[in-house]
Amino acid sequence: MKLSQLFTKTRKQVPADEEARNAQLLIQAGFIHKEMAGVYAYLPLGKIVLDKIANIVRQEMQAIGGQELQMTTLQPKDIWEKTDRWDDAKVDNWFKTKLANGTELGVGLTHEEPIVDALSDYITSYKDLPLYVFQIQSKFRNELRAKSGLLRGREFIMKDMYSLARNQQEHTEMYETAAKAYSQVFDRLGIGQLTYRTYADGGIFTDKFSDEYQTLSPVGEDTVYVDQERRVAVNEEVYTDANLKKLGLNKKDLVAKKGIEVGNIFPLESKYTDALDVYYTDETGHQQSIIMGCYGIGVSRLMGVLAEHFSDDKGLVWPLAVAPAHVYLARLGDDKEVVKAADHLYQQLQAAQIEVLYDDRDVRPGQKFADADLMGIPYRVVISQKTLQEGKVEFKARSDDQTSLMFAQAVIDKLKTETKEKSL
RNA sequence: CGGGGUGUGGCGCAGUUGGCUAGCGCGCCGCGUUUGGGACGCGGAGGUCGGAGGUUCGAGUCCUCUCACCCCGACCA
């Protein structure tokens, strides 16, 4: 993509109405647009990042057999009444609306009920199970207070997956398989080491723990107690002596940290399937309850977490796997030879499947460097009269201060290798 | 939802105890000079001062109501 054609522009100053670093940076770099508190639009570069994150999540869910579908945002009241989750006294962050004829509708805040209801058309036999289904889609929650940019919104993108198993053992296997997939996702996003599987409250439908995935961060809302050695953590909400004993954890190994909940998986038992009258018939012809699990990942929240974590005083520093482009090609000056060489390299990079943001604008070098840094493109290539005199181009990693002069072909080869590794 | 703060050209801000044509920086448009870390000169365009009502000879400034945004807390099934 040529920067001269991109409609977004970077800003020199941080927006006055954002305190959260992730929102400040993403707005400054032109990745997102604030529509209202807790509601953000994704502009071209931000949309690329968001889609890349979603794709990594998608690939890992598909890898364990997840079948993707997409449920609706508008929700009928009746299925939610069956599980007693329609009443505002029970679930207070619904957005609700009405049809012209007065019929009440809900605006989807999660999708256990509609998923189970839809699956009930198909699931009748033990032969139809087990099953994972998932979707990546906008959710709407009427939070009393939106905050922290992309970390806590009223409209946000979430991946929600549901497992349906025939018995507890099968459920447990599926649950652990999904947990492994989650670790894969966070590893690929570059926050694997920072992200802990965390014991948390299981909610109203189970006496078991749920598992949160908490990414350690100073701006986190949650307090978690981390056992770095065993790579597990305990949310403070269940941090009691009795629970620690149950979990086999020692208080002296645990360190209090702040975390951002990037994912949450929990056992649903048969609460939803039973409530919606969805059962399967076993081998002996008897009706049995379905055991469900639920697996969420905050996709847009992850974008905020990555922006928050992978940044410095100059701006964003995207990991290669989710960057809006692999390389920023800056052409300095409009000298004929420079333009020719830069245009040529732009084409070569594209031909090599390397995503390139070509700064072909007629602006000063300093602005190009500043923008390359602010946007956080992993690599930067500069072509100028100076580099052409050497017959080379300048190469620099965003995360590194060192620049080096390299032959254009060597740069292409290097980027090819790098991007191939990351796109696995 | 309780507490605190803020709303003034696209963005960031100033505007005194009410006073006359509402300013500054960035950005934008035109011309020229510039080109390795956000250049410079000259000339321009752009604002119902969040909204409504009120007090006053006169309101960006005072009063009432209201909307929005930020932060702390509570909440987050």
Short mmCIF file of C-alpha atoms (C1' of nucleotides) in Angstrom, two decimals:
data_model
loop_
_atom_site.label_atom_id
_atom_site.label_comp_id
_atom_site.label_asym_id
_atom_site.label_seq_id
_atom_site.Cartn_x
_atom_site.Cartn_y
_atom_site.Cartn_z
CA MET A 1 0.00 0.00 0.00
CA LYS A 2 1.17 3.48 -0.84
CA LEU A 3 1.00 5.97 1.98
CA SER A 4 0.15 8.76 -0.45
CA GLN A 5 -3.17 6.99 -0.98
CA LEU A 6 -3.98 6.11 2.61
CA PHE A 7 -6.67 8.45 3.89
CA THR A 8 -5.61 8.29 7.52
CA LYS A 9 -2.89 10.53 8.89
CA THR A 10 -0.81 10.41 12.00
CA ARG A 11 -1.09 13.01 14.71
CA LYS A 12 1.72 14.69 16.53
CA GLN A 13 -0.24 15.17 19.70
CA VAL A 14 -1.99 12.64 21.86
CA PRO A 15 -5.77 12.88 21.89
CA ALA A 16 -7.06 14.82 24.87
CA ASP A 17 -9.92 12.46 25.60
CA GLU A 18 -7.87 9.32 26.09
CA GLU A 19 -5.73 8.42 29.03
CA ALA A 20 -5.09 4.81 28.13
CA ARG A 21 -1.83 4.32 26.27
CA ASN A 22 -3.32 1.79 23.85
CA ALA A 23 -6.03 4.19 22.72
CA GLN A 24 -3.66 7.14 22.55
CA LEU A 25 -1.21 5.30 20.33
CA LEU A 26 -3.80 3.67 18.11
CA ILE A 27 -5.59 6.98 17.56
CA GLN A 28 -2.37 8.91 17.02
CA ALA A 29 -1.24 6.39 14.44
CA GLY A 30 -4.62 6.48 12.70
CA PHE A 31 -5.55 2.86 13.45
CA ILE A 32 -8.85 3.46 15.23
CA HIS A 33 -11.51 6.12 15.49
CA LYS A 34 -13.39 6.77 18.66
CA GLU A 35 -17.10 6.76 18.04
CA MET A 36 -18.07 7.20 21.67
CA ALA A 37 -16.87 5.98 25.04
CA GLY A 38 -16.03 2.31 24.73
CA VAL A 39 -16.92 2.14 21.05
CA TYR A 40 -14.22 2.31 18.43
CA ALA A 41 -14.13 2.00 14.65
CA TYR A 42 -11.22 0.28 12.97
CA LEU A 43 -9.54 2.28 10.22
CA PRO A 44 -7.57 0.63 7.40
CA LEU A 45 -4.35 -0.11 9.28
CA GLY A 46 -6.17 -1.03 12.47
CA LYS A 47 -8.50 -3.29 10.54
CA ILE A 48 -5.53 -5.21 9.19
CA VAL A 49 -4.15 -5.74 12.68
CA LEU A 50 -7.53 -6.76 14.04
CA ASP A 51 -8.05 -9.24 11.22
CA LYS A 52 -4.60 -10.71 11.70
CA ILE A 53 -5.27 -11.30 15.37
CA ALA A 54 -8.66 -12.80 14.54
CA ASN A 55 -7.05 -15.04 11.95
CA ILE A 56 -4.53 -16.43 14.38
CA VAL A 57 -7.36 -17.19 16.77
CA ARG A 58 -9.40 -18.70 13.94
CA GLN A 59 -6.56 -20.94 12.77
CA GLU A 60 -5.96 -22.32 16.24
CA MET A 61 -9.64 -23.03 16.83
CA GLN A 62 -9.89 -24.73 13.47
CA ALA A 63 -6.77 -26.72 14.28
CA ILE A 64 -8.61 -28.49 17.11
CA GLY A 65 -11.67 -29.07 14.97
CA GLY A 66 -13.63 -25.92 15.69
CA GLN A 67 -16.31 -25.18 13.11
CA GLU A 68 -16.85 -21.52 12.47
CA LEU A 69 -20.30 -20.03 12.24
CA GLN A 70 -21.79 -16.64 12.84
CA MET A 71 -24.74 -16.04 15.07
CA THR A 72 -26.94 -12.96 15.06
CA THR A 73 -26.73 -9.79 17.08
CA LEU A 74 -30.50 -9.41 17.40
CA GLN A 75 -31.81 -11.89 19.91
CA PRO A 76 -35.32 -13.13 20.68
CA LYS A 77 -36.44 -12.86 24.28
CA ASP A 78 -37.85 -16.34 24.75
CA ILE A 79 -34.67 -18.42 24.66
CA TRP A 80 -33.10 -16.13 27.23
CA GLU A 81 -36.11 -16.44 29.48
CA LYS A 82 -35.70 -20.21 29.45
CA THR A 83 -32.30 -19.84 31.07
CA ASP A 84 -33.41 -16.94 33.26
CA ARG A 85 -30.96 -14.50 31.75
CA TRP A 86 -33.39 -12.01 30.22
CA ASP A 87 -34.43 -10.14 33.35
CA ASP A 88 -32.42 -6.97 33.95
CA ALA A 89 -32.29 -7.93 37.60
CA LYS A 90 -30.36 -11.06 36.59
CA VAL A 91 -28.22 -9.68 33.78
CA ASP A 92 -27.93 -5.94 34.01
CA ASN A 93 -25.75 -5.09 31.03
CA TRP A 94 -28.11 -6.00 28.22
CA PHE A 95 -28.76 -3.59 25.44
CA LYS A 96 -32.39 -4.12 24.54
CA THR A 97 -34.51 -2.77 21.76
CA LYS A 98 -37.93 -3.34 20.21
CA LEU A 99 -39.50 -4.21 16.93
CA ALA A 100 -41.97 -1.73 15.44
CA ASN A 101 -44.78 -3.86 16.82
CA GLY A 102 -43.38 -3.68 20.33
CA THR A 103 -41.73 -7.09 20.52
CA GLU A 104 -38.71 -6.94 22.78
CA LEU A 105 -35.31 -7.89 21.40
CA GLY A 106 -31.88 -8.21 22.92
CA VAL A 107 -28.60 -7.10 21.40
CA GLY A 108 -26.25 -10.03 21.80
CA LEU A 109 -23.88 -9.88 24.76
CA THR A 110 -22.90 -13.54 24.60
CA HIS A 111 -24.29 -16.52 22.69
CA GLU A 112 -24.79 -19.65 24.74
CA GLU A 113 -28.57 -19.62 24.31
CA PRO A 114 -28.75 -18.95 20.56
CA ILE A 115 -25.96 -21.44 19.84
CA VAL A 116 -27.62 -24.19 21.81
CA ASP A 117 -30.96 -23.33 20.27
CA ALA A 118 -29.55 -23.46 16.74
CA LEU A 119 -27.70 -26.70 17.38
CA SER A 120 -30.85 -28.30 18.74
CA ASP A 121 -32.05 -28.59 15.15
CA TYR A 122 -29.20 -30.99 14.45
CA ILE A 123 -27.95 -32.63 17.62
CA THR A 124 -30.00 -35.66 18.57
CA SER A 125 -27.70 -38.65 18.69
CA TYR A 126 -24.46 -39.66 20.39
CA LYS A 127 -23.18 -39.88 16.80
CA ASP A 128 -23.55 -36.10 16.44
CA LEU A 129 -21.11 -35.44 19.25
CA PRO A 130 -18.56 -34.28 20.33
CA LEU A 131 -18.44 -30.87 18.72
CA TYR A 132 -16.71 -27.51 18.87
CA VAL A 133 -18.34 -24.50 17.27
CA PHE A 134 -17.05 -20.96 17.38
CA GLN A 135 -17.58 -17.49 15.99
CA ILE A 136 -15.73 -14.19 15.87
CA GLN A 137 -18.16 -11.37 16.16
CA SER A 138 -19.17 -8.13 17.84
CA LYS A 139 -20.65 -8.28 21.30
CA PHE A 140 -22.54 -5.51 23.04
CA ARG A 141 -22.52 -4.95 26.76
CA ASN A 142 -23.97 -1.99 28.54
CA GLU A 143 -21.02 -1.44 30.85
CA LEU A 144 -21.62 1.15 33.53
CA ARG A 145 -18.24 2.52 32.78
CA ALA A 146 -16.22 1.96 29.63
CA LYS A 147 -12.55 2.56 30.14
CA SER A 148 -8.98 1.96 29.11
CA GLY A 149 -9.49 2.29 25.38
CA LEU A 150 -9.81 -1.08 23.71
CA LEU A 151 -9.48 -2.92 27.01
CA ARG A 152 -13.04 -2.41 28.18
CA GLY A 153 -15.61 -1.40 25.62
CA ARG A 154 -19.34 -1.55 25.17
CA GLU A 155 -18.99 -2.91 21.67
CA PHE A 156 -16.10 -5.26 21.12
CA ILE A 157 -14.97 -8.19 19.02
CA MET A 158 -14.90 -11.53 20.70
CA LYS A 159 -14.21 -15.08 19.69
CA ASP A 160 -16.54 -17.41 21.53
CA MET A 161 -16.32 -21.15 21.17
CA TYR A 162 -18.53 -23.81 22.69
CA SER A 163 -17.80 -27.47 23.18
CA LEU A 164 -20.51 -30.10 23.41
CA ALA A 165 -19.50 -33.41 24.92
CA ARG A 166 -21.32 -36.63 25.74
CA ASN A 167 -19.91 -37.04 29.22
CA GLN A 168 -17.68 -35.47 31.79
CA GLN A 169 -14.54 -37.24 30.67
CA GLU A 170 -15.03 -36.24 27.08
CA HIS A 171 -15.70 -32.72 28.21
CA THR A 172 -12.53 -32.57 30.25
CA GLU A 173 -10.47 -33.73 27.28
CA MET A 174 -12.03 -31.10 25.07
CA TYR A 175 -11.52 -28.49 27.70
CA GLU A 176 -7.83 -29.25 27.98
CA THR A 177 -7.43 -29.39 24.22
CA ALA A 178 -8.94 -25.94 23.96
CA ALA A 179 -6.64 -24.74 26.72
CA LYS A 180 -3.65 -25.84 24.67
CA ALA A 181 -5.02 -24.02 21.65
CA TYR A 182 -5.26 -20.91 23.78
CA SER A 183 -1.61 -21.14 24.74
CA GLN A 184 -0.78 -21.42 21.04
CA VAL A 185 -2.72 -18.27 20.29
CA PHE A 186 -0.95 -16.23 22.94
CA ASP A 187 2.44 -17.62 21.93
CA ARG A 188 1.86 -16.60 18.34
CA LEU A 189 0.83 -13.14 19.42
CA GLY A 190 4.08 -12.76 21.31
CA ILE A 191 2.55 -12.59 24.78
CA GLY A 192 2.82 -16.26 25.67
CA GLN A 193 5.38 -15.74 28.40
CA LEU A 194 3.31 -12.97 29.94
CA THR A 195 0.03 -14.79 29.84
CA TYR A 196 -0.95 -17.13 32.64
CA ARG A 197 -3.66 -19.68 32.89
CA THR A 198 -5.39 -18.44 35.99
CA TYR A 199 -7.80 -20.16 38.33
CA ALA A 200 -10.86 -18.01 38.78
CA ASP A 201 -14.39 -18.19 40.02
CA GLY A 202 -16.49 -20.64 38.04
CA GLY A 203 -19.61 -18.54 38.17
CA ILE A 204 -23.09 -19.53 39.10
CA PHE A 205 -23.36 -22.79 37.21
CA THR A 206 -20.46 -24.80 38.54
CA ASP A 207 -18.57 -25.43 41.72
CA LYS A 208 -15.44 -25.89 39.66
CA PHE A 209 -12.97 -23.17 38.84
CA SER A 210 -13.02 -21.41 35.56
CA ASP A 211 -9.77 -20.60 33.80
CA GLU A 212 -8.88 -17.11 32.85
CA TYR A 213 -5.97 -16.19 30.65
CA GLN A 214 -4.36 -13.22 32.30
CA THR A 215 -1.71 -11.19 30.54
CA LEU A 216 0.44 -9.48 33.12
CA SER A 217 0.41 -5.73 32.70
CA PRO A 218 0.70 -2.72 34.96
CA VAL A 219 -2.57 -1.43 33.54
CA GLY A 220 -4.44 -4.64 34.30
CA GLU A 221 -7.72 -4.46 36.20
CA ASP A 222 -7.37 -7.80 37.93
CA THR A 223 -5.04 -8.88 40.67
CA VAL A 224 -3.64 -12.35 40.21
CA TYR A 225 -1.21 -14.40 42.24
CA VAL A 226 1.37 -15.89 39.95
CA ASP A 227 3.44 -19.02 40.37
CA GLN A 228 6.11 -18.29 37.77
CA GLU A 229 7.74 -21.66 38.16
CA ARG A 230 4.60 -23.65 37.45
CA ARG A 231 3.22 -21.04 35.07
CA VAL A 232 -0.16 -20.83 36.71
CA ALA A 233 -1.90 -18.07 38.59
CA VAL A 234 -4.82 -17.59 40.94
CA ASN A 235 -7.25 -14.72 40.66
CA GLU A 236 -7.61 -12.87 43.94
CA GLU A 237 -11.35 -13.59 43.87
CA VAL A 238 -10.60 -17.22 44.72
CA TYR A 239 -7.37 -16.65 46.61
CA THR A 240 -8.19 -18.43 49.84
CA ASP A 241 -6.23 -20.90 51.91
CA ALA A 242 -8.79 -23.59 51.21
CA ASN A 243 -8.57 -23.07 47.46
CA LEU A 244 -4.78 -22.95 47.44
CA LYS A 245 -4.79 -26.26 49.21
CA LYS A 246 -7.24 -27.68 46.72
CA LEU A 247 -5.03 -26.48 43.87
CA GLY A 248 -1.84 -27.68 45.49
CA LEU A 249 -0.26 -24.25 45.43
CA ASN A 250 1.98 -22.69 48.06
CA LYS A 251 1.43 -19.17 49.21
CA LYS A 252 5.18 -18.55 49.31
CA ASP A 253 5.52 -19.30 45.58
CA LEU A 254 2.86 -16.79 44.62
CA VAL A 255 3.51 -13.21 43.65
CA ALA A 256 0.75 -10.61 43.30
CA LYS A 257 0.57 -9.03 39.85
CA LYS A 258 -1.84 -7.02 37.77
CA GLY A 259 -3.35 -8.80 34.82
CA ILE A 260 -5.63 -8.20 31.85
CA GLU A 261 -8.11 -10.96 31.16
CA VAL A 262 -7.56 -11.77 27.49
CA GLY A 263 -9.40 -15.06 27.56
CA ASN A 264 -11.69 -17.07 29.76
CA ILE A 265 -12.74 -20.67 29.52
CA PHE A 266 -15.22 -22.33 31.78
CA PRO A 267 -17.32 -25.41 32.23
CA LEU A 268 -21.04 -24.87 31.73
CA GLU A 269 -22.08 -28.35 32.80
CA SER A 270 -25.54 -28.90 31.32
CA LYS A 271 -27.10 -25.66 32.37
CA TYR A 272 -27.94 -24.32 28.93
CA THR A 273 -28.64 -27.53 27.10
CA ASP A 274 -30.96 -28.79 29.80
CA ALA A 275 -32.73 -25.44 30.08
CA LEU A 276 -33.33 -25.36 26.35
CA ASP A 277 -34.32 -29.02 26.28
CA VAL A 278 -31.47 -30.21 24.13
CA TYR A 279 -30.37 -33.77 24.82
CA TYR A 280 -28.82 -36.59 22.88
CA THR A 281 -29.76 -40.23 22.71
CA ASP A 282 -27.01 -42.63 23.73
CA GLU A 283 -26.06 -46.04 22.34
CA THR A 284 -28.66 -47.71 24.51
CA GLY A 285 -31.47 -45.43 23.40
CA HIS A 286 -31.59 -43.35 26.54
CA GLN A 287 -31.77 -39.57 26.65
CA GLN A 288 -28.65 -37.93 28.12
CA SER A 289 -27.56 -34.44 29.07
CA ILE A 290 -24.92 -32.68 27.02
CA ILE A 291 -21.88 -31.30 28.84
CA MET A 292 -20.82 -27.92 27.55
CA GLY A 293 -17.76 -25.76 27.78
CA CYS A 294 -17.41 -22.15 26.80
CA TYR A 295 -14.24 -20.47 25.54
CA GLY A 296 -13.86 -16.76 25.00
CA ILE A 297 -11.05 -14.59 23.67
CA GLY A 298 -11.32 -10.84 23.51
CA VAL A 299 -10.01 -10.18 20.04
CA SER A 300 -10.28 -6.40 20.08
CA ARG A 301 -9.10 -6.35 23.67
CA LEU A 302 -6.03 -8.29 22.53
CA MET A 303 -5.32 -5.56 20.04
CA GLY A 304 -5.33 -3.12 22.93
CA VAL A 305 -3.13 -5.38 25.03
CA LEU A 306 -0.62 -5.72 22.20
CA ALA A 307 -0.60 -1.96 21.61
CA GLU A 308 -0.12 -1.41 25.31
CA HIS A 309 2.68 -3.93 25.65
CA PHE A 310 4.49 -3.57 22.34
CA SER A 311 5.19 0.13 22.35
CA ASP A 312 7.81 2.64 23.40
CA ASP A 313 8.10 6.42 23.62
CA LYS A 314 8.10 6.69 19.84
CA GLY A 315 4.99 4.65 19.27
CA LEU A 316 3.82 1.16 18.50
CA VAL A 317 6.15 -1.79 17.97
CA TRP A 318 4.00 -4.54 16.44
CA PRO A 319 5.14 -8.13 16.40
CA LEU A 320 5.57 -9.33 12.83
CA ALA A 321 2.61 -11.68 13.12
CA VAL A 322 0.03 -8.89 13.50
CA ALA A 323 1.73 -5.80 12.07
CA PRO A 324 -0.29 -3.89 9.48
CA ALA A 325 2.70 -4.38 7.15
CA HIS A 326 6.00 -6.17 7.42
CA VAL A 327 8.15 -3.35 6.17
CA TYR A 328 8.00 0.41 5.82
CA LEU A 329 9.68 1.57 2.66
CA ALA A 330 10.71 5.21 2.96
CA ARG A 331 11.86 7.08 -0.07
CA LEU A 332 13.79 10.21 0.81
CA GLY A 333 13.51 13.07 -1.64
CA ASP A 334 12.04 13.02 -5.11
CA ASP A 335 15.24 12.60 -7.06
CA LYS A 336 14.51 10.61 -10.20
CA GLU A 337 16.89 7.79 -9.44
CA VAL A 338 15.65 7.49 -5.90
CA VAL A 339 12.03 7.32 -7.03
CA LYS A 340 12.90 4.75 -9.65
CA ALA A 341 14.81 2.56 -7.23
CA ALA A 342 12.11 2.83 -4.56
CA ASP A 343 9.30 2.07 -6.99
CA HIS A 344 11.25 -0.93 -8.17
CA LEU A 345 11.88 -2.26 -4.67
CA TYR A 346 8.22 -1.72 -3.83
CA GLN A 347 7.27 -4.01 -6.68
CA GLN A 348 9.89 -6.57 -5.82
CA LEU A 349 8.74 -6.74 -2.21
CA GLN A 350 5.14 -7.19 -3.27
CA ALA A 351 6.14 -9.88 -5.72
CA ALA A 352 7.89 -11.67 -2.86
CA GLN A 353 4.67 -11.61 -0.79
CA ILE A 354 6.13 -9.15 1.65
CA GLU A 355 3.59 -6.66 2.92
CA VAL A 356 4.99 -3.23 2.38
CA LEU A 357 3.86 0.23 3.34
CA TYR A 358 5.47 2.49 0.77
CA ASP A 359 6.00 6.05 1.95
CA ASP A 360 5.97 7.78 -1.42
CA ARG A 361 4.75 11.05 0.04
CA ASP A 362 6.43 14.34 -0.60
CA VAL A 363 7.27 15.00 3.02
CA ARG A 364 10.51 15.49 4.88
CA PRO A 365 12.62 12.57 6.06
CA GLY A 366 11.98 13.26 9.71
CA GLN A 367 8.26 12.89 9.23
CA LYS A 368 8.68 9.57 7.46
CA PHE A 369 10.89 8.22 10.22
CA ALA A 370 8.52 9.44 12.88
CA ASP A 371 5.54 7.86 11.14
CA ALA A 372 7.34 4.57 10.59
CA ASP A 373 8.09 4.50 14.31
CA LEU A 374 4.62 5.59 15.43
CA MET A 375 2.88 3.02 13.24
CA GLY A 376 5.20 0.37 14.60
CA ILE A 377 6.03 -1.37 11.35
CA PRO A 378 8.57 -4.10 12.27
CA TYR A 379 11.15 -3.21 9.62
CA ARG A 380 12.12 -0.05 7.83
CA VAL A 381 13.92 0.29 4.55
CA VAL A 382 15.22 3.67 3.42
CA ILE A 383 16.23 4.55 -0.10
CA SER A 384 17.94 7.87 -0.67
CA GLN A 385 20.68 9.34 -2.79
CA LYS A 386 23.02 8.52 0.03
CA THR A 387 22.19 4.82 0.01
CA LEU A 388 22.12 4.67 -3.77
CA GLN A 389 25.68 5.94 -3.92
CA GLU A 390 26.63 2.73 -2.18
CA GLY A 391 24.31 0.77 -4.43
CA LYS A 392 22.44 -0.33 -1.32
CA VAL A 393 19.45 0.46 0.91
CA GLU A 394 19.28 1.14 4.62
CA PHE A 395 17.67 -1.49 6.79
CA LYS A 396 16.47 -1.16 10.35
CA ALA A 397 14.27 -3.09 12.74
CA ARG A 398 11.71 -1.06 14.69
CA SER A 399 12.85 -2.64 17.94
CA ASP A 400 16.50 -1.86 17.26
CA ASP A 401 18.43 1.40 17.01
CA GLN A 402 21.07 0.05 14.64
CA THR A 403 20.76 0.65 10.93
CA SER A 404 22.72 -1.22 8.32
CA LEU A 405 23.35 -0.80 4.63
CA MET A 406 22.35 -3.84 2.66
CA PHE A 407 21.82 -4.85 -0.93
CA ALA A 408 18.15 -4.67 -1.86
CA GLN A 409 18.12 -8.34 -2.71
CA ALA A 410 19.54 -9.25 0.68
CA VAL A 411 16.73 -7.30 2.33
CA ILE A 412 14.14 -9.11 0.27
CA ASP A 413 15.65 -12.47 1.16
CA LYS A 414 15.81 -11.64 4.83
CA LEU A 415 12.21 -10.44 4.98
CA LYS A 416 11.05 -13.44 3.01
CA THR A 417 12.63 -15.73 5.58
CA GLU A 418 11.30 -13.77 8.54
CA THR A 419 7.75 -13.56 7.27
CA LYS A 420 7.67 -17.21 6.32
CA GLU A 421 8.59 -18.22 9.85
CA LYS A 422 5.93 -16.01 11.37
CA SER A 423 3.13 -17.00 9.07
CA LEU A 424 3.22 -20.67 10.00
"C1'" C B 1 -24.51 4.42 39.77
"C1'" G B 2 -21.50 7.75 43.80
"C1'" G B 3 -17.16 11.17 43.73
"C1'" G B 4 -13.65 14.37 41.01
"C1'" G B 5 -12.26 16.80 36.41
"C1'" U B 6 -12.94 18.68 31.27
"C1'" G B 7 -15.89 20.62 26.84
"C1'" U B 8 -13.41 27.20 22.73
"C1'" G B 9 -11.81 26.07 14.03
"C1'" G B 10 -9.73 19.16 11.91
"C1'" C B 11 -6.02 18.29 16.44
"C1'" G B 12 -3.67 20.41 21.07
"C1'" C B 13 -4.53 24.74 24.00
"C1'" A B 14 -4.94 30.28 26.06
"C1'" G B 15 -8.81 33.62 27.05
"C1'" U B 16 -7.96 38.21 34.01
"C1'" U B 17 -12.91 40.64 38.73
"C1'" G B 18 -18.50 39.97 32.38
"C1'" G B 19 -16.62 44.72 27.89
"C1'" C B 20 -16.43 46.07 22.32
"C1'" U B 21 -13.59 42.87 15.62
"C1'" A B 22 -12.50 35.30 20.13
"C1'" G B 23 -6.55 34.36 20.07
"C1'" C B 24 -1.98 30.91 19.79
"C1'" G B 25 0.57 26.34 18.06
"C1'" C B 26 -0.04 22.14 14.81
"C1'" G B 27 -2.64 20.75 10.56
"C1'" C B 28 -5.07 22.54 5.82
"C1'" C B 29 -4.93 25.78 0.84
"C1'" G B 30 -1.61 29.00 -2.61
"C1'" C B 31 3.42 30.77 -4.09
"C1'" G B 32 8.63 30.37 -3.28
"C1'" U B 33 13.03 28.40 -0.92
"C1'" U B 34 14.11 23.57 1.23
"C1'" U B 35 14.94 17.63 1.80
"C1'" G B 36 18.62 11.90 6.60
"C1'" G B 37 14.70 12.62 12.61
"C1'" G B 38 8.13 16.00 12.47
"C1'" A B 39 11.88 22.80 7.75
"C1'" C B 40 11.35 28.21 6.60
"C1'" G B 41 9.21 32.86 4.42
"C1'" C B 42 4.96 35.41 2.48
"C1'" G B 43 -0.28 35.18 1.64
"C1'" G B 44 -5.08 32.64 2.77
"C1'" A B 45 -9.44 29.61 4.37
"C1'" G B 46 -11.73 27.78 8.64
"C1'" G B 47 -15.14 28.85 15.11
"C1'" U B 48 -23.68 29.07 16.47
"C1'" C B 49 -17.14 29.06 22.45
"C1'" G B 50 -21.07 21.10 23.78
"C1'" G B 51 -26.66 22.19 23.93
"C1'" A B 52 -31.15 24.75 25.98
"C1'" G B 53 -33.03 28.46 29.02
"C1'" G B 54 -32.03 32.74 32.12
"C1'" U B 55 -29.54 37.35 34.41
"C1'" U B 56 -27.48 41.85 32.00
"C1'" C B 57 -26.95 47.75 28.16
"C1'" G B 58 -23.48 43.70 27.06
"C1'" A B 59 -22.09 36.50 28.30
"C1'" G B 60 -16.69 32.14 25.99
"C1'" U B 61 -16.77 34.43 31.07
"C1'" C B 62 -22.37 34.67 35.88
"C1'" C B 63 -26.99 31.33 37.18
"C1'" U B 64 -30.25 26.89 36.18
"C1'" C B 65 -31.04 22.57 33.52
"C1'" U B 66 -29.01 19.15 30.14
"C1'" C B 67 -25.57 16.26 26.94
"C1'" A B 68 -20.78 14.27 26.14
"C1'" C B 69 -15.77 12.79 27.41
"C1'" C B 70 -11.77 11.40 31.05
"C1'" C B 71 -10.20 9.55 35.94
"C1'" C B 72 -11.21 7.05 40.97
"C1'" G B 73 -14.71 3.77 43.21
"C1'" A B 74 -18.76 0.24 42.86
"C1'" C B 75 -20.26 -3.22 38.94
"C1'" C B 76 -18.46 -6.79 35.16
"C1'" A B 77 -23.72 -13.03 35.48
#
